[in-house]
Amino acid sequence: MRLLIIDDEEDICDLIAEIGERHGLEARSTSNAENVPQILESGPHDVIMLDLMMPGTDGVELLRILSEKAKGTQLCLISGSDARVLNSARRLASAHGLNVVAALEKPLSIQTLNSFFDSISNSGKDKDVGNQALALAKGEFCLYYQPVIELSTRRVKGLEALARWQHPDRGILLPDAFLRQLTDEGLMQELTNFVIDTAIKEASALRQSGENMTMAVNITASTLLDLSLPDQISDICKKNNVPADTLILEVTETEAMRDVTRTMDVLLRMRLRNIGVSIDDFGTGHSSLRELQRMPFSELKIDKSFVTDAPNSKDCEVIVNSVINLGHNLGLKVIAEGIEDERTWNMLRDKGCDFAQGYYMGHPMTAANLRPWMENWRSKKD
Ligand code: G
Ligand code: MN
């Protein structure tokens, strides 16, 4: 793999290059931003590490150049500014269509760089995780379920179904490791069918044992464009004796807003059939208030990056407050994702957020582990 380091401090370039080479990357660096376009012409790089503060130019200009000449490259942003500037830059880079895999704050420690390069070499392996069509056929894909809890009552409101691949050699793989390849190979539809079918069957089994809870599944934009999906889902619900409003489709904010008219069309068809739709990872995309108001969502899920940091970051707390108010004013139920401790739970409950999801209450788990989890949860007093 080829690594390019762009940083005006030569010492830093040398340090990163040395550690990168130890991880098997072929490194080259430049401390002069003017050289960047020419270096990019010389051939593709797998990883680019970019310091946003370069004399004579700024990182924003370099991001534009990279978006023209190095779109597929894994990009790591580096900056001496605070986390907020780095996060804005990260969003800008993503908006340019760049693949930002990390954002590191200066001063850089050797440990940080080591774990960054570890993750790079691992994700390289993930590029080809094997024959996914065969894995689907063999039934190696399965669903894990994570509980969604009502904050004011501690009632289990529902579950979110999350796809996992039980890889024969590599253990349980998360969607990050296989979704892109699955999409490239045109297998997304098949996975979605499997997910919806399995999730509704599980919801039906739960209903039969007296558990009425919603079941959320994650849908990608490409699947959403399938105009036959609403009827297909209605049919599966009917066949399994599950009311359509048990099912909730989660669409990420970024994907939902890519083609607003088309998304609206399909979402409306879902809502007309009583199927719920929720806007996922809210806060990471850029919807205008008008779009948000027009889209027939029933729920809004605040992205975990804001929730997890809310007790320690005033910025995140302000964002969480605004999103809860925004959601409520638009008549949506608001779910906070990424609740990892009691402090965050209490904070979100006190802010009037409706529902919560996160490791503090329950990790995603197999269907078999759900019942013992529910028993345990209900036996606990607050
Ligand atoms: O994009 P979406 O919001 O659907 O992603 C859900 C993912 O978030 C799941 O893969 C799940 O494992 C992960 N997750 C669930 N709860 C928590 C949490 O409390 N903290 C963190 N960091 N991740 C979580
Ligand atoms: Mn989700």
mmCIF file of C-alpha atoms and ligand atoms in Angstrom:
data_model
loop_
_atom_site.group_PDB
_atom_site.id
_atom_site.type_symbol
_atom_site.label_atom_id
_atom_site.label_comp_id
_atom_site.label_asym_id
_atom_site.label_seq_id
_atom_site.Cartn_x
_atom_site.Cartn_y
_atom_site.Cartn_z
ATOM 1 C CA MET A 1 0.000 0.000 0.000
ATOM 2 C CA ARG A 2 1.205 3.485 -0.852
ATOM 3 C CA LEU A 3 1.122 6.221 1.765
ATOM 4 C CA LEU A 4 1.428 9.966 1.149
ATOM 5 C CA ILE A 5 2.097 12.340 4.036
ATOM 6 C CA ILE A 6 1.404 16.057 3.587
ATOM 7 C CA ASP A 7 2.683 18.076 6.544
ATOM 8 C CA ASP A 8 4.794 21.223 6.734
ATOM 9 C CA GLU A 9 6.758 19.873 9.697
ATOM 10 C CA GLU A 10 9.449 17.600 8.280
ATOM 11 C CA ASP A 11 10.026 15.875 11.621
ATOM 12 C CA ILE A 12 6.418 14.823 11.683
ATOM 13 C CA CYS A 13 6.611 13.566 8.099
ATOM 14 C CA ASP A 14 9.630 11.455 9.040
ATOM 15 C CA LEU A 15 7.980 10.061 12.146
ATOM 16 C CA ILE A 16 4.783 9.112 10.336
ATOM 17 C CA ALA A 17 6.738 7.640 7.425
ATOM 18 C CA GLU A 18 8.821 5.506 9.744
ATOM 19 C CA ILE A 19 5.829 4.122 11.606
ATOM 20 C CA GLY A 20 3.903 3.630 8.360
ATOM 21 C CA GLU A 21 6.809 1.674 6.887
ATOM 22 C CA ARG A 22 6.942 -0.512 9.967
ATOM 23 C CA HIS A 23 3.346 -1.418 9.135
ATOM 24 C CA GLY A 24 4.337 -2.390 5.625
ATOM 25 C CA LEU A 25 3.319 0.780 3.783
ATOM 26 C CA GLU A 26 5.451 2.437 1.131
ATOM 27 C CA ALA A 27 5.710 6.015 2.378
ATOM 28 C CA ARG A 28 6.493 9.311 0.696
ATOM 29 C CA SER A 29 6.000 12.764 2.057
ATOM 30 C CA THR A 30 6.006 16.422 1.160
ATOM 31 C CA SER A 31 6.183 19.491 3.341
ATOM 32 C CA ASN A 32 5.299 21.792 0.472
ATOM 33 C CA ALA A 33 1.641 22.034 -0.470
ATOM 34 C CA GLU A 34 2.491 23.269 -3.975
ATOM 35 C CA ASN A 35 3.920 19.863 -4.816
ATOM 36 C CA VAL A 36 0.740 18.014 -3.988
ATOM 37 C CA PRO A 37 -1.051 18.148 -7.387
ATOM 38 C CA GLN A 38 2.069 16.895 -9.148
ATOM 39 C CA ILE A 39 2.624 14.058 -6.667
ATOM 40 C CA LEU A 40 -0.992 12.997 -7.046
ATOM 41 C CA GLU A 41 -0.483 12.815 -10.831
ATOM 42 C CA SER A 42 2.364 10.349 -10.331
ATOM 43 C CA GLY A 43 0.044 7.489 -9.417
ATOM 44 C CA PRO A 44 -2.625 6.468 -6.955
ATOM 45 C CA HIS A 45 -2.075 6.352 -3.189
ATOM 46 C CA ASP A 46 -3.971 4.071 -0.829
ATOM 47 C CA VAL A 47 -3.649 6.321 2.190
ATOM 48 C CA ILE A 48 -3.119 10.077 2.465
ATOM 49 C CA MET A 49 -2.384 11.838 5.745
ATOM 50 C CA LEU A 50 -3.042 15.541 5.514
ATOM 51 C CA ASP A 51 -2.125 18.296 7.920
ATOM 52 C CA LEU A 52 -4.818 20.950 7.635
ATOM 53 C CA MET A 53 -2.484 23.797 8.635
ATOM 54 C CA MET A 54 0.047 24.294 5.871
ATOM 55 C CA PRO A 55 1.742 27.623 5.269
ATOM 56 C CA GLY A 56 0.955 29.171 1.894
ATOM 57 C CA THR A 57 -2.255 27.260 1.496
ATOM 58 C CA ASP A 58 -4.897 25.920 3.759
ATOM 59 C CA GLY A 59 -6.295 22.489 4.298
ATOM 60 C CA VAL A 60 -9.595 23.476 2.744
ATOM 61 C CA GLU A 61 -7.944 24.180 -0.613
ATOM 62 C CA LEU A 62 -6.032 20.899 -0.389
ATOM 63 C CA LEU A 63 -9.267 19.021 0.329
ATOM 64 C CA ARG A 64 -10.679 20.386 -2.909
ATOM 65 C CA ILE A 65 -7.610 19.240 -4.829
ATOM 66 C CA LEU A 66 -7.765 15.805 -3.229
ATOM 67 C CA SER A 67 -11.445 15.492 -4.067
ATOM 68 C CA GLU A 68 -10.548 15.976 -7.719
ATOM 69 C CA LYS A 69 -7.477 13.779 -7.862
ATOM 70 C CA ALA A 70 -7.662 11.234 -5.067
ATOM 71 C CA LYS A 71 -11.289 10.369 -4.507
ATOM 72 C CA GLY A 72 -11.044 6.707 -3.515
ATOM 73 C CA THR A 73 -8.047 7.161 -1.236
ATOM 74 C CA GLN A 74 -8.346 6.624 2.516
ATOM 75 C CA LEU A 75 -7.796 10.027 4.033
ATOM 76 C CA CYS A 76 -6.555 10.802 7.523
ATOM 77 C CA LEU A 77 -6.817 14.425 8.664
ATOM 78 C CA ILE A 78 -4.327 15.860 11.118
ATOM 79 C CA SER A 79 -4.610 19.162 12.897
ATOM 80 C CA GLY A 80 -3.239 21.145 15.778
ATOM 81 C CA SER A 81 -6.587 22.942 16.194
ATOM 82 C CA ASP A 82 -9.221 21.715 18.549
ATOM 83 C CA ALA A 83 -11.519 18.775 17.974
ATOM 84 C CA ARG A 84 -14.278 21.023 16.684
ATOM 85 C CA VAL A 85 -12.243 22.404 13.770
ATOM 86 C CA LEU A 86 -11.098 18.904 12.963
ATOM 87 C CA ASN A 87 -14.698 17.686 12.959
ATOM 88 C CA SER A 88 -15.828 20.460 10.627
ATOM 89 C CA ALA A 89 -12.990 19.627 8.280
ATOM 90 C CA ARG A 90 -14.005 16.012 8.428
ATOM 91 C CA ARG A 91 -17.558 16.891 7.411
ATOM 92 C CA LEU A 92 -16.323 19.122 4.614
ATOM 93 C CA ALA A 93 -14.087 16.346 3.304
ATOM 94 C CA SER A 94 -16.980 13.878 3.410
ATOM 95 C CA ALA A 95 -19.177 16.392 1.595
ATOM 96 C CA HIS A 96 -16.489 16.494 -1.125
ATOM 97 C CA GLY A 97 -16.932 12.740 -1.423
ATOM 98 C CA LEU A 98 -13.597 11.927 0.214
ATOM 99 C CA ASN A 99 -13.227 8.775 2.262
ATOM 100 C CA VAL A 100 -12.138 10.123 5.659
ATOM 101 C CA VAL A 101 -11.041 7.201 7.806
ATOM 102 C CA ALA A 102 -9.566 9.114 10.750
ATOM 103 C CA ALA A 103 -8.965 12.580 12.182
ATOM 104 C CA LEU A 104 -5.976 12.899 14.505
ATOM 105 C CA GLU A 105 -5.143 15.773 16.818
ATOM 106 C CA LYS A 106 -1.612 17.057 17.188
ATOM 107 C CA PRO A 107 0.621 16.396 19.033
ATOM 108 C CA LEU A 108 0.649 12.913 17.556
ATOM 109 C CA SER A 109 1.773 10.103 19.799
ATOM 110 C CA ILE A 110 3.495 6.991 18.530
ATOM 111 C CA GLN A 111 0.686 4.981 20.064
ATOM 112 C CA THR A 112 -1.959 6.921 18.112
ATOM 113 C CA LEU A 113 -0.050 6.412 14.890
ATOM 114 C CA ASN A 114 0.426 2.720 15.588
ATOM 115 C CA SER A 115 -3.253 2.133 16.154
ATOM 116 C CA PHE A 116 -4.111 4.214 13.099
ATOM 117 C CA PHE A 117 -1.884 2.069 10.879
ATOM 118 C CA ASP A 118 -3.209 -1.090 12.522
ATOM 119 C CA SER A 119 -6.723 -0.100 11.558
ATOM 120 C CA ILE A 120 -5.578 0.712 8.022
ATOM 121 C CA SER A 121 -3.960 -2.663 7.505
ATOM 122 C CA ASN A 122 -7.010 -4.413 8.953
ATOM 123 C CA SER A 123 -9.418 -2.522 6.738
ATOM 124 C CA GLY A 124 -7.233 -3.531 3.795
ATOM 125 C CA LYS A 125 -7.964 -7.132 4.678
ATOM 126 C CA ASP A 126 -11.665 -6.314 4.931
ATOM 127 C CA LYS A 127 -11.680 -5.259 1.302
ATOM 128 C CA ASP A 128 -12.053 -8.846 0.325
ATOM 129 C CA VAL A 129 -13.725 -10.842 2.990
ATOM 130 C CA GLY A 130 -14.633 -13.703 0.714
ATOM 131 C CA ASN A 131 -17.550 -14.831 -1.322
ATOM 132 C CA GLN A 132 -20.564 -13.049 0.067
ATOM 133 C CA ALA A 133 -23.065 -14.611 -2.336
ATOM 134 C CA LEU A 134 -22.024 -18.004 -1.046
ATOM 135 C CA ALA A 135 -22.149 -16.812 2.547
ATOM 136 C CA LEU A 136 -25.718 -15.591 2.032
ATOM 137 C CA ALA A 137 -26.658 -18.902 0.510
ATOM 138 C CA LYS A 138 -25.049 -20.809 3.362
ATOM 139 C CA GLY A 139 -26.888 -18.731 5.930
ATOM 140 C CA GLU A 140 -23.781 -17.215 7.493
ATOM 141 C CA PHE A 141 -25.545 -13.878 7.869
ATOM 142 C CA CYS A 142 -27.622 -13.413 10.987
ATOM 143 C CA LEU A 143 -29.279 -10.649 12.987
ATOM 144 C CA TYR A 144 -28.336 -9.237 16.357
ATOM 145 C CA TYR A 145 -30.925 -7.227 18.246
ATOM 146 C CA GLN A 146 -30.350 -4.162 20.400
ATOM 147 C CA PRO A 147 -33.090 -2.967 22.772
ATOM 148 C CA VAL A 148 -34.628 0.509 22.585
ATOM 149 C CA ILE A 149 -35.911 1.717 25.964
ATOM 150 C CA GLU A 150 -38.424 4.392 26.944
ATOM 151 C CA LEU A 151 -36.487 6.785 29.142
ATOM 152 C CA SER A 152 -39.342 7.882 31.410
ATOM 153 C CA THR A 153 -40.679 4.384 32.192
ATOM 154 C CA ARG A 154 -37.761 2.002 31.433
ATOM 155 C CA ARG A 155 -40.209 0.019 29.279
ATOM 156 C CA VAL A 156 -38.673 -1.928 26.387
ATOM 157 C CA LYS A 157 -40.114 -0.076 23.416
ATOM 158 C CA GLY A 158 -38.569 -2.107 20.665
ATOM 159 C CA LEU A 159 -35.508 -3.595 19.045
ATOM 160 C CA GLU A 160 -33.137 -2.603 16.281
ATOM 161 C CA ALA A 161 -32.061 -5.500 14.096
ATOM 162 C CA LEU A 162 -28.404 -5.320 13.059
ATOM 163 C CA ALA A 163 -26.871 -7.531 10.385
ATOM 164 C CA ARG A 164 -23.829 -9.622 11.300
ATOM 165 C CA TRP A 165 -21.786 -12.072 9.273
ATOM 166 C CA GLN A 166 -20.651 -15.168 11.155
ATOM 167 C CA HIS A 167 -17.499 -15.597 9.121
ATOM 168 C CA PRO A 168 -16.099 -19.145 9.277
ATOM 169 C CA ASP A 169 -12.495 -17.919 9.801
ATOM 170 C CA ARG A 170 -12.794 -14.398 11.083
ATOM 171 C CA GLY A 171 -15.596 -14.501 13.624
ATOM 172 C CA ILE A 172 -18.508 -12.076 13.799
ATOM 173 C CA LEU A 173 -18.121 -9.296 11.233
ATOM 174 C CA LEU A 174 -19.920 -5.953 11.514
ATOM 175 C CA PRO A 175 -21.605 -4.253 8.531
ATOM 176 C CA ASP A 176 -18.626 -1.891 8.094
ATOM 177 C CA ALA A 177 -16.586 -4.894 7.023
ATOM 178 C CA PHE A 178 -18.956 -6.179 4.355
ATOM 179 C CA LEU A 179 -21.549 -3.616 3.232
ATOM 180 C CA ARG A 180 -19.442 -1.876 0.635
ATOM 181 C CA GLN A 181 -18.437 -5.091 -1.093
ATOM 182 C CA LEU A 182 -21.969 -6.423 -0.863
ATOM 183 C CA THR A 183 -23.213 -3.270 -2.590
ATOM 184 C CA ASP A 184 -20.507 -3.492 -5.270
ATOM 185 C CA GLU A 185 -21.442 -7.083 -5.979
ATOM 186 C CA GLY A 186 -25.138 -6.211 -6.308
ATOM 187 C CA LEU A 187 -26.126 -8.319 -3.302
ATOM 188 C CA MET A 188 -27.657 -5.553 -1.208
ATOM 189 C CA GLN A 189 -31.211 -6.392 -2.195
ATOM 190 C CA GLU A 190 -30.730 -9.976 -1.159
ATOM 191 C CA LEU A 191 -29.338 -8.995 2.242
ATOM 192 C CA THR A 192 -32.204 -6.535 2.807
ATOM 193 C CA ASN A 193 -34.753 -9.226 1.983
ATOM 194 C CA PHE A 194 -33.068 -11.544 4.453
ATOM 195 C CA VAL A 195 -32.966 -8.857 7.137
ATOM 196 C CA ILE A 196 -36.620 -7.838 6.760
ATOM 197 C CA ASP A 197 -37.838 -11.404 6.605
ATOM 198 C CA THR A 198 -35.826 -12.542 9.640
ATOM 199 C CA ALA A 199 -36.674 -9.457 11.693
ATOM 200 C CA ILE A 200 -40.408 -9.789 11.068
ATOM 201 C CA LYS A 201 -40.312 -13.493 11.936
ATOM 202 C CA GLU A 202 -38.563 -12.643 15.214
ATOM 203 C CA ALA A 203 -41.124 -9.892 15.916
ATOM 204 C CA SER A 204 -43.865 -12.422 15.278
ATOM 205 C CA ALA A 205 -42.293 -14.949 17.672
ATOM 206 C CA LEU A 206 -42.005 -12.241 20.324
ATOM 207 C CA ARG A 207 -45.664 -11.268 19.874
ATOM 208 C CA GLN A 208 -46.688 -14.858 20.319
ATOM 209 C CA SER A 209 -44.973 -14.870 23.687
ATOM 210 C CA GLY A 210 -46.813 -11.696 24.677
ATOM 211 C CA GLU A 211 -44.055 -9.199 23.844
ATOM 212 C CA ASN A 212 -45.313 -6.317 21.760
ATOM 213 C CA MET A 213 -42.406 -4.285 20.581
ATOM 214 C CA THR A 214 -41.349 -2.427 17.473
ATOM 215 C CA MET A 215 -38.675 -3.867 15.206
ATOM 216 C CA ALA A 216 -36.374 -1.477 13.354
ATOM 217 C CA VAL A 217 -34.272 -2.482 10.354
ATOM 218 C CA ASN A 218 -31.642 -0.460 8.494
ATOM 219 C CA ILE A 219 -32.277 0.232 4.819
ATOM 220 C CA THR A 220 -29.828 1.762 2.361
ATOM 221 C CA ALA A 221 -30.794 4.350 -0.210
ATOM 222 C CA SER A 222 -30.437 1.952 -3.127
ATOM 223 C CA THR A 223 -32.942 -0.421 -1.552
ATOM 224 C CA LEU A 224 -35.275 2.431 -0.862
ATOM 225 C CA LEU A 225 -35.461 3.195 -4.568
ATOM 226 C CA ASP A 226 -37.219 -0.121 -5.141
ATOM 227 C CA LEU A 227 -40.829 0.901 -5.647
ATOM 228 C CA SER A 228 -42.128 -2.591 -4.907
ATOM 229 C CA LEU A 229 -40.639 -2.597 -1.400
ATOM 230 C CA PRO A 230 -43.645 -1.122 0.450
ATOM 231 C CA ASP A 231 -46.017 -3.812 -0.846
ATOM 232 C CA GLN A 232 -43.449 -6.507 -0.331
ATOM 233 C CA ILE A 233 -43.057 -5.514 3.314
ATOM 234 C CA SER A 234 -46.818 -5.299 3.832
ATOM 235 C CA ASP A 235 -47.136 -8.840 2.488
ATOM 236 C CA ILE A 236 -44.432 -10.259 4.760
ATOM 237 C CA CYS A 237 -46.090 -8.601 7.771
ATOM 238 C CA LYS A 238 -49.486 -10.028 6.867
ATOM 239 C CA LYS A 239 -48.069 -13.481 6.308
ATOM 240 C CA ASN A 240 -46.505 -13.422 9.776
ATOM 241 C CA ASN A 241 -49.493 -11.846 11.540
ATOM 242 C CA VAL A 242 -47.489 -8.801 12.507
ATOM 243 C CA PRO A 243 -49.207 -5.378 12.250
ATOM 244 C CA ALA A 244 -47.325 -3.153 9.799
ATOM 245 C CA ASP A 245 -46.691 -0.524 12.476
ATOM 246 C CA THR A 246 -44.427 -2.992 14.298
ATOM 247 C CA LEU A 247 -41.839 -2.455 11.602
ATOM 248 C CA ILE A 248 -39.697 0.668 11.389
ATOM 249 C CA LEU A 249 -37.317 1.350 8.537
ATOM 250 C CA GLU A 250 -34.218 3.332 9.455
ATOM 251 C CA VAL A 251 -32.644 5.451 6.735
ATOM 252 C CA THR A 252 -29.503 7.441 7.482
ATOM 253 C CA GLU A 253 -29.816 11.191 7.156
ATOM 254 C CA THR A 254 -27.086 11.351 4.504
ATOM 255 C CA GLU A 255 -28.748 8.776 2.268
ATOM 256 C CA ALA A 256 -32.278 10.078 2.771
ATOM 257 C CA MET A 257 -31.285 13.542 1.624
ATOM 258 C CA ARG A 258 -29.362 12.438 -1.461
ATOM 259 C CA ASP A 259 -32.481 12.331 -3.630
ATOM 260 C CA VAL A 260 -35.141 14.078 -1.606
ATOM 261 C CA THR A 261 -38.025 13.643 -4.047
ATOM 262 C CA ARG A 262 -37.484 9.959 -4.546
ATOM 263 C CA THR A 263 -36.955 9.291 -0.848
ATOM 264 C CA MET A 264 -40.116 11.185 -0.060
ATOM 265 C CA ASP A 265 -42.032 9.127 -2.617
ATOM 266 C CA VAL A 266 -41.007 5.784 -1.108
ATOM 267 C CA LEU A 267 -41.277 6.926 2.510
ATOM 268 C CA LEU A 268 -44.783 8.179 1.881
ATOM 269 C CA ARG A 269 -45.774 4.804 0.473
ATOM 270 C CA MET A 270 -44.402 3.175 3.606
ATOM 271 C CA ARG A 271 -46.283 5.545 5.907
ATOM 272 C CA LEU A 272 -49.526 5.016 3.945
ATOM 273 C CA ARG A 273 -49.165 1.325 4.750
ATOM 274 C CA ASN A 274 -48.553 2.183 8.409
ATOM 275 C CA ILE A 275 -44.878 1.151 8.323
ATOM 276 C CA GLY A 276 -42.728 3.442 10.505
ATOM 277 C CA VAL A 277 -39.731 5.322 9.123
ATOM 278 C CA SER A 278 -36.970 6.778 11.151
ATOM 279 C CA ILE A 279 -34.136 9.127 10.228
ATOM 280 C CA ASP A 280 -30.927 7.497 11.493
ATOM 281 C CA ASP A 281 -27.570 9.015 12.509
ATOM 282 C CA PHE A 282 -29.223 12.428 12.635
ATOM 283 C CA GLY A 283 -26.748 15.283 12.821
ATOM 284 C CA THR A 284 -24.140 13.728 10.556
ATOM 285 C CA GLY A 285 -25.818 14.721 7.272
ATOM 286 C CA HIS A 286 -27.163 18.058 6.186
ATOM 287 C CA SER A 287 -30.911 18.263 5.858
ATOM 288 C CA SER A 288 -32.545 21.630 5.635
ATOM 289 C CA LEU A 289 -35.390 22.275 8.012
ATOM 290 C CA ARG A 290 -37.786 22.434 5.092
ATOM 291 C CA GLU A 291 -36.776 18.982 3.848
ATOM 292 C CA LEU A 292 -37.062 17.601 7.332
ATOM 293 C CA GLN A 293 -40.509 19.071 7.753
ATOM 294 C CA ARG A 294 -41.682 17.654 4.442
ATOM 295 C CA MET A 295 -40.360 14.136 4.903
ATOM 296 C CA PRO A 296 -42.868 11.818 6.534
ATOM 297 C CA PHE A 297 -40.557 10.441 9.228
ATOM 298 C CA SER A 298 -42.076 9.096 12.433
ATOM 299 C CA GLU A 299 -38.874 9.020 14.518
ATOM 300 C CA LEU A 300 -35.537 10.743 14.692
ATOM 301 C CA LYS A 301 -32.371 9.058 16.004
ATOM 302 C CA ILE A 302 -29.671 11.382 17.321
ATOM 303 C CA ASP A 303 -26.276 10.166 16.173
ATOM 304 C CA LYS A 304 -24.278 8.464 18.891
ATOM 305 C CA SER A 305 -21.276 10.733 18.409
ATOM 306 C CA PHE A 306 -23.214 13.620 19.997
ATOM 307 C CA VAL A 307 -24.918 11.554 22.675
ATOM 308 C CA THR A 308 -21.857 9.738 23.986
ATOM 309 C CA ASP A 309 -19.976 13.011 24.415
ATOM 310 C CA ALA A 310 -22.890 15.088 25.736
ATOM 311 C CA PRO A 311 -21.977 14.809 29.464
ATOM 312 C CA ASN A 312 -18.403 15.977 28.760
ATOM 313 C CA SER A 313 -18.813 18.440 25.918
ATOM 314 C CA LYS A 314 -20.897 21.583 26.082
ATOM 315 C CA ASP A 315 -21.065 21.648 22.263
ATOM 316 C CA CYS A 316 -22.504 18.164 22.107
ATOM 317 C CA GLU A 317 -24.950 18.920 24.886
ATOM 318 C CA VAL A 318 -26.201 21.983 23.015
ATOM 319 C CA ILE A 319 -26.628 19.936 19.835
ATOM 320 C CA VAL A 320 -28.486 17.187 21.688
ATOM 321 C CA ASN A 321 -30.836 19.769 23.248
ATOM 322 C CA SER A 322 -31.560 21.382 19.906
ATOM 323 C CA VAL A 323 -32.168 18.095 18.156
ATOM 324 C CA ILE A 324 -34.609 16.928 20.843
ATOM 325 C CA ASN A 325 -36.522 20.212 20.534
ATOM 326 C CA LEU A 326 -36.425 20.131 16.766
ATOM 327 C CA GLY A 327 -37.724 16.558 16.681
ATOM 328 C CA HIS A 328 -40.506 17.269 19.146
ATOM 329 C CA ASN A 329 -41.544 20.439 17.354
ATOM 330 C CA LEU A 330 -41.853 18.450 14.143
ATOM 331 C CA GLY A 331 -43.987 15.871 15.960
ATOM 332 C CA LEU A 332 -41.334 13.134 15.919
ATOM 333 C CA LYS A 333 -40.330 10.733 18.673
ATOM 334 C CA VAL A 334 -36.639 11.179 19.472
ATOM 335 C CA ILE A 335 -34.246 8.305 20.161
ATOM 336 C CA ALA A 336 -30.757 8.863 21.587
ATOM 337 C CA GLU A 337 -28.221 6.292 20.399
ATOM 338 C CA GLY A 338 -24.907 5.522 22.071
ATOM 339 C CA ILE A 339 -25.879 5.763 25.762
ATOM 340 C CA GLU A 340 -22.885 4.133 27.408
ATOM 341 C CA ASP A 341 -23.283 5.044 31.080
ATOM 342 C CA GLU A 342 -25.763 6.054 33.764
ATOM 343 C CA ARG A 343 -24.770 9.709 33.611
ATOM 344 C CA THR A 344 -25.720 9.942 29.941
ATOM 345 C CA TRP A 345 -28.952 8.028 30.595
ATOM 346 C CA ASN A 346 -29.956 10.478 33.348
ATOM 347 C CA MET A 347 -28.991 13.462 31.254
ATOM 348 C CA LEU A 348 -31.081 12.385 28.255
ATOM 349 C CA ARG A 349 -34.029 11.423 30.474
ATOM 350 C CA ASP A 350 -33.947 14.843 32.164
ATOM 351 C CA LYS A 351 -33.870 16.556 28.778
ATOM 352 C CA GLY A 352 -37.144 14.860 27.828
ATOM 353 C CA CYS A 353 -35.722 12.606 25.121
ATOM 354 C CA ASP A 354 -38.218 9.797 24.442
ATOM 355 C CA PHE A 355 -36.142 6.673 23.895
ATOM 356 C CA ALA A 356 -32.611 5.444 24.405
ATOM 357 C CA GLN A 357 -30.354 2.823 22.913
ATOM 358 C CA GLY A 358 -26.803 1.928 23.884
ATOM 359 C CA TYR A 359 -24.304 -0.334 25.588
ATOM 360 C CA TYR A 360 -25.393 0.894 29.048
ATOM 361 C CA MET A 361 -28.725 -0.879 28.682
ATOM 362 C CA GLY A 362 -27.821 -3.602 26.235
ATOM 363 C CA HIS A 363 -25.349 -4.477 23.495
ATOM 364 C CA PRO A 364 -26.670 -5.911 20.242
ATOM 365 C CA MET A 365 -27.342 -9.594 21.049
ATOM 366 C CA THR A 366 -28.562 -12.814 19.469
ATOM 367 C CA ALA A 367 -32.261 -13.689 19.507
ATOM 368 C CA ALA A 368 -31.507 -16.421 22.040
ATOM 369 C CA ASN A 369 -29.989 -13.897 24.455
ATOM 370 C CA LEU A 370 -32.934 -11.483 24.199
ATOM 371 C CA ARG A 371 -35.253 -13.216 26.636
ATOM 372 C CA PRO A 372 -32.728 -13.566 29.470
ATOM 373 C CA TRP A 373 -31.755 -9.936 28.863
ATOM 374 C CA MET A 374 -35.393 -8.806 29.155
ATOM 375 C CA GLU A 375 -35.893 -10.759 32.354
ATOM 376 C CA ASN A 376 -32.788 -9.222 33.844
ATOM 377 C CA TRP A 377 -33.696 -5.706 32.692
ATOM 378 C CA ARG A 378 -37.171 -5.918 34.184
ATOM 379 C CA SER A 379 -35.907 -7.291 37.488
ATOM 380 C CA LYS A 380 -33.667 -4.230 37.932
ATOM 381 C CA LYS A 381 -35.128 -1.195 39.696
ATOM 382 C CA ASP A 382 -33.755 2.236 38.871
HETATM 383 O O1 G B 1 -25.826 3.420 12.047
HETATM 384 P P1 G B 1 -26.603 2.828 13.182
HETATM 385 O O2 G B 1 -27.043 3.879 14.129
HETATM 386 O O3 G B 1 -27.708 1.921 12.737
HETATM 387 O O4 G B 1 -25.518 1.949 13.963
HETATM 388 C C1 G B 1 -25.783 1.120 15.010
HETATM 389 C C2 G B 1 -24.407 0.600 15.471
HETATM 390 O O5 G B 1 -24.021 1.262 16.676
HETATM 391 C C3 G B 1 -24.402 -0.880 15.764
HETATM 392 O O6 G B 1 -23.419 -1.511 14.973
HETATM 393 C C4 G B 1 -24.072 -0.991 17.232
HETATM 394 O O7 G B 1 -23.201 -2.061 17.478
HETATM 395 C C5 G B 1 -23.441 0.339 17.566
HETATM 396 N N1 G B 1 -23.761 0.753 18.943
HETATM 397 C C6 G B 1 -24.892 0.475 19.617
HETATM 398 N N2 G B 1 -24.896 1.016 20.862
HETATM 399 C C7 G B 1 -23.711 1.667 20.995
HETATM 400 C C8 G B 1 -23.103 2.423 22.062
HETATM 401 O O8 G B 1 -23.639 2.597 23.161
HETATM 402 N N3 G B 1 -21.871 2.955 21.790
HETATM 403 C C9 G B 1 -21.236 2.775 20.597
HETATM 404 N N4 G B 1 -20.023 3.325 20.432
HETATM 405 N N5 G B 1 -21.769 2.068 19.579
HETATM 406 C C10 G B 1 -22.991 1.515 19.762
HETATM 407 MN MN MN B 2 -29.738 2.265 12.776
#
